[in-house]
Amino acid sequence: MPKIQCGDSSYLPAQKMKEQIMCAKKLDGYKKYPGRIPCEGYPVDDLPEELYLVAVEIKKLTQAPFEMIVSCLLSVLSLATQGAYDVKAFESQGTIPLSLFIMTLALSGERKTTVEKLLMRVFREYDSKAAEQYQLDLQNYQILSDIWKTEKKALETALKAAIKAEEDPKECRDRLVAHGYKKPDAPVKRQLIYDNTTERALLEGLRGCGVSAGLMSDEGGNLLKSSIFSNLPTINTLWSGGEVPVNRMKDCFTVKNARLTMHVMVQPDLFLSSEKLREHFFRESGAGGRFMLSYPVSTMGERYESSYSRTLAECTELQKLEVKMQAWLEKSLNCNGERQVLVVGDMQYLMGLHNLVESELNYGCTLYDFYDVGSKIIENTVRIAGILHLLTRKDNSLIIPRECIDSAHALCGWYVNQFMSIFSENARDEHDEALVMDWLDKYHTDPRWQAGFPVSDVANFGPSALRNKDKRIHRALENIVAKSNGTFMFVEAPRKTPGRPGVKYFVSNSQFNDYWKRS
């Protein structure tokens, strides 16, 4: 389905809707590479060299949208580092996690799965080895558990015999009590990556203290409908690194000091057509303000093979990154929840950014209608800055330099602009127009509609996401006619029964000339 770039009022009435053409500006220095670059406005020049070079390698290998690749990179970096490091923004506040919540809207065929597989190899390998080790530990546990039960049964038999013989049962009782404390612990199944899961399974996996995991899905439609996204307070608490009490009839526990990174890639139609996802989940609950939401420009139709294409073996920057992620991961798994704290070096500079953002939340200012995402800009900036510092530092310094703050703030600004575009007043209308135009383009040669499309037929047989939503269908058709400069129009045909209102048709210029003028 062709996509209208959110916030873009341009319209090509005589053609099928097309993607916004990406800006083809030149890049200087190390950032110069052949081929198209991200859409205009993306902070390419603010990306650290280490992050940029990896993104370019993956771009050449997959030809996926550059913005989506960077979002995937940020999510895996967050997952690798969140278990071993926290960050502190201001002296008056406590530490906050490096965990990021990211959501990317991308069409089927954008190579989401390909990019995800490339970047998640380190974590998949860990999960595979952990699963094998868990099976071995489980077998050993079952053997020890059987031995413990046999010994317990023997001690109980001895206690019963002592009581029956009217002997002092104290020694048998003490031995039985002591044996109870020797019960073997069941092995804990640890995994880093959760995909198609439930809230219960996720919280069970985060059970304990200091556990780190990632909820990563390249096809997140089912995930958004799951119990995880039904309990929004839990999502908000996990983002903040707070405690989540779990109260059940048979088993009660508390998730403490856990870290969760999330990257959900979802079909645009599912998100943009769902009132529940758009309004309740992302706006009313406050959860949306914690997510870095984006809708990258598609690269489909421009992914030509050339001499610039690479193989995986040539991706040396990606290999260097995997070595770093492996080291962070090992540190995360061995720190037992005791994390090192990164500190912002130039606190006054960060304070100035905070005050600037805060001023934009006032009535009539840029972020007034987007207070939810605006209130989280600085915190997400500090989280990304901490991740970029770990990626780029040459020593073991825990002081985040100003350069990382600037890069992170530029990235956050882009995500905020994406959020504002997607949730602008015109965003859903433009999406509906694209759906209707795609459907009209597909069926305009159908013999049933050679004279044009009765508006009632478009409402009944049109795009599935808009069926039985007459107001949205009518508004989409009216907007298309208004923007088309005469390419499309409405024609009313009288009915045979006198007194009844005519049938309203949506027609193109060619249909009007070929059919209606002759009629």
Short mmCIF file of C-alpha atoms in Angstrom, two decimals:
data_model
loop_
_atom_site.label_atom_id
_atom_site.label_comp_id
_atom_site.label_asym_id
_atom_site.label_seq_id
_atom_site.Cartn_x
_atom_site.Cartn_y
_atom_site.Cartn_z
CA MET A 1 0.00 0.00 0.00
CA PRO A 2 1.55 3.30 -0.98
CA LYS A 3 2.14 5.66 1.89
CA ILE A 4 1.60 9.37 2.19
CA GLN A 5 4.43 10.91 4.17
CA CYS A 6 2.75 12.12 7.37
CA GLY A 7 2.38 15.86 7.48
CA ASP A 8 2.97 16.23 3.73
CA SER A 9 0.09 18.02 2.04
CA SER A 10 1.33 17.43 -1.51
CA TYR A 11 -0.78 15.21 -3.69
CA LEU A 12 -0.41 13.71 -7.16
CA PRO A 13 -3.99 13.21 -8.38
CA ALA A 14 -3.20 11.72 -11.78
CA GLN A 15 -0.91 9.02 -10.43
CA LYS A 16 -0.98 6.33 -7.84
CA MET A 17 0.22 7.60 -4.46
CA LYS A 18 4.00 7.40 -4.26
CA GLU A 19 6.52 7.60 -1.50
CA GLN A 20 8.15 10.92 -0.81
CA ILE A 21 11.39 11.00 -2.81
CA MET A 22 14.38 10.95 -0.52
CA CYS A 23 16.72 13.93 -0.59
CA ALA A 24 19.90 13.21 -2.57
CA LYS A 25 22.30 15.63 -0.92
CA LYS A 26 26.03 14.92 -0.71
CA LEU A 27 27.81 13.94 2.47
CA ASP A 28 31.26 15.19 3.32
CA GLY A 29 34.19 13.33 4.83
CA TYR A 30 33.62 9.91 6.29
CA LYS A 31 29.88 10.21 5.80
CA LYS A 32 30.12 10.18 2.04
CA TYR A 33 28.77 7.02 0.47
CA PRO A 34 27.05 6.14 -2.81
CA GLY A 35 23.32 5.81 -3.16
CA ARG A 36 20.39 7.50 -1.52
CA ILE A 37 20.46 8.73 2.04
CA PRO A 38 17.64 9.08 4.58
CA CYS A 39 14.72 11.41 4.09
CA GLU A 40 15.28 15.12 4.37
CA GLY A 41 15.46 16.24 7.98
CA TYR A 42 17.09 13.10 9.37
CA PRO A 43 20.10 14.04 11.56
CA VAL A 44 22.67 12.05 9.58
CA ASP A 45 25.49 14.46 10.36
CA ASP A 46 24.82 14.16 14.10
CA LEU A 47 25.36 10.40 14.22
CA PRO A 48 28.64 9.25 15.79
CA GLU A 49 31.04 7.72 13.28
CA GLU A 50 30.94 4.30 14.96
CA LEU A 51 27.15 4.13 14.68
CA TYR A 52 27.00 5.63 11.22
CA LEU A 53 29.51 3.25 9.64
CA VAL A 54 27.63 0.19 10.92
CA ALA A 55 24.34 1.61 9.66
CA VAL A 56 25.84 2.23 6.21
CA GLU A 57 27.15 -1.35 6.01
CA ILE A 58 23.72 -2.74 6.83
CA LYS A 59 22.12 -0.28 4.42
CA LYS A 60 24.33 -1.52 1.58
CA LEU A 61 23.75 -5.13 2.56
CA THR A 62 19.95 -4.97 2.91
CA GLN A 63 18.87 -1.70 1.23
CA ALA A 64 16.35 -1.28 4.05
CA PRO A 65 15.31 2.23 5.17
CA PHE A 66 18.25 3.92 6.88
CA GLU A 67 16.08 5.35 9.67
CA MET A 68 14.76 1.87 10.51
CA ILE A 69 18.31 0.50 10.60
CA VAL A 70 19.41 3.17 13.09
CA SER A 71 16.35 2.44 15.26
CA CYS A 72 17.28 -1.26 15.27
CA LEU A 73 20.86 -0.37 16.16
CA LEU A 74 19.75 1.78 19.09
CA SER A 75 17.54 -1.02 20.38
CA VAL A 76 20.27 -3.69 20.32
CA LEU A 77 22.79 -1.29 21.89
CA SER A 78 20.29 -0.58 24.64
CA LEU A 79 19.70 -4.28 25.18
CA ALA A 80 23.44 -5.00 25.36
CA THR A 81 24.27 -2.21 27.82
CA GLN A 82 21.20 -1.83 30.06
CA GLY A 83 22.14 -4.74 32.32
CA ALA A 84 25.53 -3.31 33.29
CA TYR A 85 25.01 0.47 33.24
CA ASP A 86 22.58 3.13 34.44
CA VAL A 87 22.78 6.86 33.84
CA LYS A 88 22.27 9.91 36.03
CA ALA A 89 20.94 13.10 34.51
CA PHE A 90 20.70 15.61 37.37
CA GLU A 91 22.12 15.58 40.88
CA SER A 92 18.65 16.04 42.35
CA GLN A 93 17.36 12.90 40.64
CA GLY A 94 18.22 9.24 40.95
CA THR A 95 19.68 6.98 38.31
CA ILE A 96 17.63 5.92 35.30
CA PRO A 97 17.99 2.90 33.00
CA LEU A 98 19.56 2.87 29.56
CA SER A 99 16.48 0.99 28.34
CA LEU A 100 14.76 2.36 25.23
CA PHE A 101 11.21 1.80 23.98
CA ILE A 102 11.07 2.10 20.18
CA MET A 103 8.22 1.55 17.73
CA THR A 104 8.71 1.58 13.97
CA LEU A 105 5.90 1.62 11.43
CA ALA A 106 7.07 -0.23 8.32
CA LEU A 107 5.32 -1.93 5.43
CA SER A 108 5.61 -5.60 4.66
CA GLY A 109 8.64 -6.07 2.44
CA GLU A 110 10.77 -3.37 4.09
CA ARG A 111 13.22 -6.12 5.19
CA LYS A 112 12.49 -5.73 8.87
CA THR A 113 13.24 -9.39 9.56
CA THR A 114 16.50 -9.27 7.59
CA VAL A 115 17.84 -6.32 9.58
CA GLU A 116 16.64 -7.80 12.85
CA LYS A 117 18.40 -11.11 12.20
CA LEU A 118 21.67 -9.36 11.34
CA LEU A 119 21.76 -7.29 14.51
CA MET A 120 20.38 -9.87 16.94
CA ARG A 121 22.86 -12.66 16.23
CA VAL A 122 24.78 -12.16 19.49
CA PHE A 123 21.60 -12.37 21.55
CA ARG A 124 20.13 -15.29 19.61
CA GLU A 125 23.32 -17.26 20.15
CA TYR A 126 23.19 -16.56 23.88
CA ASP A 127 19.55 -17.65 24.06
CA SER A 128 20.34 -20.83 22.13
CA LYS A 129 23.20 -21.76 24.48
CA ALA A 130 21.14 -20.79 27.53
CA ALA A 131 18.28 -23.01 26.37
CA GLU A 132 20.66 -25.98 25.97
CA GLN A 133 22.16 -25.34 29.41
CA TYR A 134 18.69 -25.06 30.92
CA GLN A 135 17.76 -28.51 29.61
CA LEU A 136 20.92 -29.98 31.19
CA ASP A 137 20.25 -28.18 34.47
CA LEU A 138 16.64 -29.34 34.38
CA GLN A 139 17.67 -32.98 33.99
CA ASN A 140 20.13 -32.64 36.87
CA TYR A 141 17.47 -30.94 38.99
CA GLN A 142 14.97 -33.72 38.35
CA ILE A 143 17.54 -36.33 39.48
CA LEU A 144 18.42 -34.39 42.65
CA SER A 145 14.74 -33.71 43.30
CA ASP A 146 13.92 -37.44 43.08
CA ILE A 147 16.76 -38.23 45.51
CA TRP A 148 15.54 -35.52 47.89
CA LYS A 149 11.99 -36.84 47.79
CA THR A 150 13.20 -40.40 48.48
CA GLU A 151 15.25 -39.22 51.46
CA LYS A 152 12.30 -37.18 52.71
CA LYS A 153 10.05 -40.20 52.47
CA ALA A 154 12.57 -42.31 54.45
CA LEU A 155 12.81 -39.66 57.17
CA GLU A 156 9.04 -39.44 57.39
CA THR A 157 8.87 -43.23 57.73
CA ALA A 158 11.47 -43.12 60.53
CA LEU A 159 9.50 -40.38 62.31
CA LYS A 160 6.31 -42.38 62.11
CA ALA A 161 8.10 -45.48 63.45
CA ALA A 162 9.52 -43.50 66.42
CA ILE A 163 6.12 -42.10 67.25
CA LYS A 164 4.53 -45.54 66.96
CA ALA A 165 7.21 -47.08 69.23
CA GLU A 166 6.63 -44.21 71.70
CA GLU A 167 10.27 -43.15 71.40
CA ASP A 168 11.49 -39.54 71.51
CA PRO A 169 10.86 -38.24 67.93
CA LYS A 170 12.98 -35.08 68.39
CA GLU A 171 16.01 -36.39 66.50
CA CYS A 172 13.89 -37.62 63.56
CA ARG A 173 11.96 -34.38 63.53
CA ASP A 174 15.13 -32.29 63.50
CA ARG A 175 16.60 -34.36 60.68
CA LEU A 176 13.38 -33.93 58.67
CA VAL A 177 13.37 -30.17 59.22
CA ALA A 178 17.03 -29.91 58.24
CA HIS A 179 16.35 -31.99 55.15
CA GLY A 180 13.59 -29.59 54.13
CA TYR A 181 16.14 -26.79 53.82
CA LYS A 182 18.20 -28.92 51.44
CA LYS A 183 15.50 -29.06 48.78
CA PRO A 184 17.21 -28.40 45.40
CA ASP A 185 16.29 -25.18 43.62
CA ALA A 186 14.65 -25.50 40.23
CA PRO A 187 16.79 -24.01 37.43
CA VAL A 188 15.73 -20.63 36.15
CA LYS A 189 15.22 -20.30 32.44
CA ARG A 190 16.92 -17.11 31.35
CA GLN A 191 16.50 -15.57 27.95
CA LEU A 192 17.30 -12.21 26.47
CA ILE A 193 14.85 -11.99 23.58
CA TYR A 194 11.08 -12.21 23.88
CA ASP A 195 8.91 -11.96 20.79
CA ASN A 196 5.49 -13.58 20.67
CA THR A 197 4.90 -13.72 24.41
CA THR A 198 2.43 -12.82 27.15
CA GLU A 199 2.63 -10.50 30.13
CA ARG A 200 2.82 -13.45 32.51
CA ALA A 201 5.70 -15.11 30.63
CA LEU A 202 7.59 -11.82 30.37
CA LEU A 203 7.26 -11.00 34.08
CA GLU A 204 8.21 -14.57 34.96
CA GLY A 205 11.35 -14.15 32.85
CA LEU A 206 12.17 -10.85 34.59
CA ARG A 207 11.60 -12.43 37.99
CA GLY A 208 14.39 -11.85 40.43
CA CYS A 209 16.71 -8.89 40.79
CA GLY A 210 18.59 -7.14 38.04
CA VAL A 211 17.41 -9.28 35.13
CA SER A 212 17.82 -7.77 31.66
CA ALA A 213 15.75 -8.66 28.58
CA GLY A 214 14.42 -7.32 25.30
CA LEU A 215 10.93 -7.44 23.84
CA MET A 216 11.78 -7.36 20.14
CA SER A 217 9.36 -8.10 17.34
CA ASP A 218 9.70 -7.51 13.61
CA GLU A 219 5.99 -8.28 13.15
CA GLY A 220 4.44 -6.70 16.22
CA GLY A 221 0.76 -6.80 15.25
CA ASN A 222 -0.11 -9.71 17.53
CA LEU A 223 2.11 -8.32 20.27
CA LEU A 224 0.18 -5.05 20.35
CA LYS A 225 -3.03 -7.03 20.88
CA SER A 226 -1.53 -9.17 23.65
CA SER A 227 -1.90 -8.87 27.42
CA ILE A 228 1.42 -7.01 27.61
CA PHE A 229 -0.05 -3.92 25.99
CA SER A 230 -3.33 -4.29 27.87
CA ASN A 231 -1.62 -3.58 31.20
CA LEU A 232 -0.14 -0.18 30.47
CA PRO A 233 0.97 0.69 34.03
CA THR A 234 3.32 -2.32 33.91
CA ILE A 235 4.91 -1.01 30.70
CA ASN A 236 5.37 2.43 32.22
CA THR A 237 6.95 0.98 35.37
CA LEU A 238 9.36 -1.27 33.46
CA TRP A 239 10.50 1.70 31.37
CA SER A 240 11.37 3.53 34.58
CA GLY A 241 13.11 0.49 36.11
CA GLY A 242 10.65 0.35 39.01
CA GLU A 243 9.30 -2.62 40.96
CA VAL A 244 6.40 -4.63 39.56
CA PRO A 245 4.53 -6.72 42.17
CA VAL A 246 2.90 -9.86 40.77
CA ASN A 247 0.13 -11.27 42.95
CA ARG A 248 -1.32 -14.66 42.08
CA MET A 249 -3.18 -17.24 44.10
CA LYS A 250 -0.37 -19.80 43.96
CA ASP A 251 2.69 -17.68 43.36
CA CYS A 252 3.52 -14.11 44.40
CA PHE A 253 6.74 -12.31 43.58
CA THR A 254 8.14 -8.89 42.73
CA VAL A 255 10.12 -7.92 39.65
CA LYS A 256 12.91 -5.75 41.07
CA ASN A 257 15.58 -3.69 39.36
CA ALA A 258 14.81 -5.31 36.00
CA ARG A 259 15.70 -3.73 32.67
CA LEU A 260 13.58 -4.08 29.55
CA THR A 261 14.32 -2.73 26.07
CA MET A 262 11.53 -2.81 23.54
CA HIS A 263 11.49 -2.47 19.76
CA VAL A 264 8.20 -3.26 18.04
CA MET A 265 7.98 -3.02 14.25
CA VAL A 266 4.39 -2.99 13.10
CA GLN A 267 2.38 -2.58 9.90
CA PRO A 268 1.29 1.06 9.44
CA ASP A 269 -2.30 0.11 8.59
CA LEU A 270 -2.73 -1.71 11.88
CA PHE A 271 -1.47 1.24 13.89
CA LEU A 272 -2.92 4.17 11.96
CA SER A 273 -6.38 2.60 11.52
CA SER A 274 -6.79 1.59 15.16
CA GLU A 275 -8.36 4.18 17.44
CA LYS A 276 -7.42 2.06 20.46
CA LEU A 277 -3.72 1.98 19.58
CA ARG A 278 -3.47 5.57 18.42
CA GLU A 279 -5.48 7.33 21.08
CA HIS A 280 -5.86 5.10 24.14
CA PHE A 281 -2.49 3.37 24.15
CA PHE A 282 -0.28 6.11 22.78
CA ARG A 283 -1.91 9.24 24.13
CA GLU A 284 -4.33 8.71 26.99
CA SER A 285 -2.22 6.18 28.91
CA GLY A 286 1.04 8.10 28.70
CA ALA A 287 2.84 5.02 27.38
CA GLY A 288 3.27 6.59 23.95
CA GLY A 289 5.41 9.39 25.34
CA ARG A 290 7.99 6.82 26.41
CA PHE A 291 8.22 5.31 22.91
CA MET A 292 10.40 6.70 20.16
CA LEU A 293 7.95 6.37 17.28
CA SER A 294 8.84 6.66 13.59
CA TYR A 295 7.46 5.98 10.11
CA PRO A 296 10.52 5.73 7.80
CA VAL A 297 10.24 6.45 4.11
CA SER A 298 10.07 3.23 2.12
CA THR A 299 12.94 2.13 -0.13
CA MET A 300 10.82 -0.26 -2.17
CA GLY A 301 11.19 0.42 -5.88
CA GLU A 302 14.72 1.76 -5.40
CA ARG A 303 16.58 -1.35 -4.18
CA TYR A 304 18.68 -2.03 -7.27
CA GLU A 305 21.68 -4.32 -7.14
CA SER A 306 24.99 -2.64 -7.91
CA SER A 307 28.71 -2.84 -7.32
CA TYR A 308 28.14 -1.13 -3.99
CA SER A 309 26.25 -4.15 -2.62
CA ARG A 310 28.11 -6.01 0.10
CA THR A 311 28.27 -9.45 1.61
CA LEU A 312 28.06 -10.17 5.30
CA ALA A 313 31.75 -11.13 5.40
CA GLU A 314 32.65 -7.60 4.27
CA CYS A 315 30.76 -5.95 7.14
CA THR A 316 33.81 -5.33 9.33
CA GLU A 317 32.17 -2.52 11.31
CA LEU A 318 29.28 -4.81 12.20
CA GLN A 319 31.76 -7.44 13.39
CA LYS A 320 33.49 -4.86 15.61
CA LEU A 321 30.12 -3.89 17.06
CA GLU A 322 29.28 -7.53 17.81
CA VAL A 323 32.53 -7.87 19.78
CA LYS A 324 31.58 -4.84 21.87
CA MET A 325 28.04 -6.11 22.42
CA GLN A 326 29.38 -9.49 23.50
CA ALA A 327 31.59 -7.80 26.12
CA TRP A 328 28.72 -5.66 27.42
CA LEU A 329 26.45 -8.68 27.52
CA GLU A 330 28.93 -10.73 29.55
CA LYS A 331 29.32 -7.85 31.99
CA SER A 332 25.53 -7.53 32.26
CA LEU A 333 25.15 -11.22 33.05
CA ASN A 334 27.84 -11.16 35.73
CA CYS A 335 27.07 -7.91 37.56
CA ASN A 336 24.15 -9.33 39.62
CA GLY A 337 22.16 -6.14 39.22
CA GLU A 338 24.96 -3.87 40.50
CA ARG A 339 25.38 -1.44 37.65
CA GLN A 340 27.94 1.25 36.98
CA VAL A 341 26.48 4.74 36.72
CA LEU A 342 27.23 7.05 33.80
CA VAL A 343 27.18 10.76 34.61
CA VAL A 344 26.56 13.75 32.33
CA GLY A 345 29.74 15.82 32.14
CA ASP A 346 28.26 19.24 31.33
CA MET A 347 25.29 19.41 33.68
CA GLN A 348 24.67 23.11 32.96
CA TYR A 349 24.36 22.42 29.25
CA LEU A 350 21.85 19.63 29.84
CA MET A 351 19.94 21.91 32.18
CA GLY A 352 19.71 24.51 29.41
CA LEU A 353 18.29 21.89 27.00
CA HIS A 354 15.80 20.81 29.65
CA ASN A 355 14.61 24.39 30.22
CA LEU A 356 14.32 24.98 26.48
CA VAL A 357 12.13 21.87 26.05
CA GLU A 358 10.09 22.77 29.12
CA SER A 359 9.33 26.21 27.72
CA GLU A 360 7.91 24.60 24.56
CA LEU A 361 5.28 22.81 26.67
CA ASN A 362 3.55 26.12 27.42
CA TYR A 363 0.20 27.04 25.87
CA GLY A 364 0.55 27.93 22.20
CA CYS A 365 4.07 26.53 21.92
CA THR A 366 5.33 23.64 19.78
CA LEU A 367 4.90 20.83 22.31
CA TYR A 368 1.71 22.03 23.99
CA ASP A 369 -0.48 19.44 22.24
CA PHE A 370 2.25 16.80 22.56
CA TYR A 371 3.02 17.13 26.26
CA ASP A 372 3.28 13.36 26.68
CA VAL A 373 6.25 12.91 24.36
CA GLY A 374 7.63 16.36 25.16
CA SER A 375 7.93 15.58 28.86
CA LYS A 376 10.15 12.56 28.09
CA ILE A 377 12.52 14.21 25.57
CA ILE A 378 15.33 14.94 28.01
CA GLU A 379 15.17 11.55 29.70
CA ASN A 380 15.32 9.73 26.36
CA THR A 381 18.13 12.10 25.33
CA VAL A 382 20.17 11.14 28.40
CA ARG A 383 19.54 7.42 27.82
CA ILE A 384 20.66 7.59 24.18
CA ALA A 385 23.64 9.76 25.15
CA GLY A 386 24.77 7.13 27.64
CA ILE A 387 24.54 4.42 24.99
CA LEU A 388 26.45 6.51 22.44
CA HIS A 389 29.16 7.24 25.00
CA LEU A 390 29.66 3.53 25.68
CA LEU A 391 29.84 2.93 21.94
CA THR A 392 32.36 5.67 21.20
CA ARG A 393 34.54 5.97 24.34
CA LYS A 394 38.25 5.15 24.03
CA ASP A 395 38.75 4.36 27.72
CA ASN A 396 36.62 3.32 30.70
CA SER A 397 35.38 6.83 31.46
CA LEU A 398 31.88 7.09 32.93
CA ILE A 399 31.55 10.81 32.07
CA ILE A 400 29.23 11.47 29.11
CA PRO A 401 30.71 14.23 26.90
CA ARG A 402 28.71 17.06 25.38
CA GLU A 403 29.09 15.61 21.87
CA CYS A 404 27.04 12.57 22.86
CA ILE A 405 24.36 14.81 24.38
CA ASP A 406 24.14 16.77 21.11
CA SER A 407 23.89 13.60 19.00
CA ALA A 408 21.25 12.12 21.27
CA HIS A 409 19.23 15.33 21.37
CA ALA A 410 19.23 15.56 17.56
CA LEU A 411 17.98 11.98 17.30
CA CYS A 412 15.28 12.60 19.90
CA GLY A 413 14.22 15.71 18.01
CA TRP A 414 13.71 13.65 14.87
CA TYR A 415 11.64 11.06 16.75
CA VAL A 416 9.53 13.83 18.30
CA ASN A 417 8.90 15.34 14.85
CA GLN A 418 7.84 11.90 13.63
CA PHE A 419 5.48 11.56 16.58
CA MET A 420 3.97 14.98 15.94
CA SER A 421 3.51 14.21 12.24
CA ILE A 422 1.85 10.86 12.88
CA PHE A 423 -0.50 12.31 15.49
CA SER A 424 -1.21 15.57 13.69
CA GLU A 425 -4.81 16.35 12.78
CA ASN A 426 -4.22 15.57 9.10
CA ALA A 427 -2.22 12.37 9.55
CA ARG A 428 -5.14 9.93 9.70
CA ASP A 429 -6.97 11.73 6.89
CA GLU A 430 -3.93 11.39 4.65
CA HIS A 431 -3.59 7.73 5.56
CA ASP A 432 -7.27 7.13 4.75
CA GLU A 433 -6.84 8.90 1.42
CA ALA A 434 -3.92 6.63 0.56
CA LEU A 435 -5.95 3.52 1.42
CA VAL A 436 -8.88 4.68 -0.71
CA MET A 437 -6.66 5.67 -3.65
CA ASP A 438 -4.91 2.32 -3.58
CA TRP A 439 -8.27 0.51 -3.61
CA LEU A 440 -9.61 2.72 -6.43
CA ASP A 441 -6.45 2.15 -8.46
CA LYS A 442 -6.85 -1.60 -8.04
CA TYR A 443 -10.51 -1.80 -9.07
CA HIS A 444 -11.00 1.07 -11.52
CA THR A 445 -10.95 -1.39 -14.49
CA ASP A 446 -13.62 -3.61 -12.93
CA PRO A 447 -16.66 -3.76 -15.30
CA ARG A 448 -19.00 -3.15 -12.35
CA TRP A 449 -17.59 0.35 -11.95
CA GLN A 450 -16.95 1.46 -15.52
CA ALA A 451 -19.18 4.49 -14.92
CA GLY A 452 -17.44 5.36 -11.66
CA PHE A 453 -17.74 4.31 -8.06
CA PRO A 454 -20.98 4.82 -6.16
CA VAL A 455 -19.93 6.26 -2.82
CA SER A 456 -22.00 3.59 -1.06
CA ASP A 457 -20.00 0.88 -2.88
CA VAL A 458 -16.72 2.38 -1.73
CA ALA A 459 -18.05 2.33 1.85
CA ASN A 460 -19.28 -1.28 1.57
CA PHE A 461 -16.56 -2.88 -0.56
CA GLY A 462 -13.61 -0.52 -0.13
CA PRO A 463 -10.49 -0.87 2.03
CA SER A 464 -11.14 -3.34 4.84
CA ALA A 465 -9.72 -0.95 7.44
CA LEU A 466 -12.40 1.62 6.55
CA ARG A 467 -15.47 -0.54 5.98
CA ASN A 468 -18.52 0.50 7.98
CA LYS A 469 -16.81 3.80 8.75
CA ASP A 470 -18.85 5.98 6.41
CA LYS A 471 -17.70 9.32 7.80
CA ARG A 472 -14.04 8.51 7.20
CA ILE A 473 -14.75 7.12 3.71
CA HIS A 474 -16.73 10.22 2.74
CA ARG A 475 -14.12 12.57 4.17
CA ALA A 476 -11.35 10.73 2.31
CA LEU A 477 -13.22 10.96 -1.01
CA GLU A 478 -14.03 14.63 -0.45
CA ASN A 479 -10.38 15.39 0.33
CA ILE A 480 -9.22 13.54 -2.80
CA VAL A 481 -11.63 15.56 -4.96
CA ALA A 482 -10.60 18.83 -3.31
CA LYS A 483 -6.88 18.17 -3.83
CA SER A 484 -7.14 16.76 -7.34
CA ASN A 485 -7.62 20.06 -9.25
CA GLY A 486 -10.43 18.57 -11.30
CA THR A 487 -8.91 15.15 -11.90
CA PHE A 488 -11.64 13.58 -9.74
CA MET A 489 -15.21 14.75 -9.15
CA PHE A 490 -18.61 13.73 -7.82
CA VAL A 491 -21.53 13.11 -10.20
CA GLU A 492 -25.09 12.53 -9.07
CA ALA A 493 -27.27 10.18 -11.12
CA PRO A 494 -31.05 10.47 -10.74
CA ARG A 495 -33.03 7.44 -9.65
CA LYS A 496 -35.95 5.94 -11.61
CA THR A 497 -38.29 6.52 -8.68
CA PRO A 498 -39.30 10.21 -8.60
CA GLY A 499 -38.63 12.08 -5.37
CA ARG A 500 -35.81 9.89 -4.17
CA PRO A 501 -32.30 11.41 -3.90
CA GLY A 502 -29.87 10.51 -6.64
CA VAL A 503 -26.91 8.14 -6.42
CA LYS A 504 -23.62 9.90 -5.75
CA TYR A 505 -20.71 8.67 -7.88
CA PHE A 506 -16.98 9.27 -7.48
CA VAL A 507 -15.50 9.50 -10.99
CA SER A 508 -12.26 10.42 -12.71
CA ASN A 509 -11.96 12.81 -15.64
CA SER A 510 -11.62 9.94 -18.11
CA GLN A 511 -14.70 8.18 -16.73
CA PHE A 512 -16.66 11.42 -16.93
CA ASN A 513 -15.67 12.03 -20.53
CA ASP A 514 -16.08 8.42 -21.69
CA TYR A 515 -19.34 7.61 -19.94
CA TRP A 516 -21.23 10.53 -18.45
CA LYS A 517 -20.91 12.94 -21.37
CA ARG A 518 -22.31 10.27 -23.72
CA SER A 519 -25.16 9.35 -21.36
#
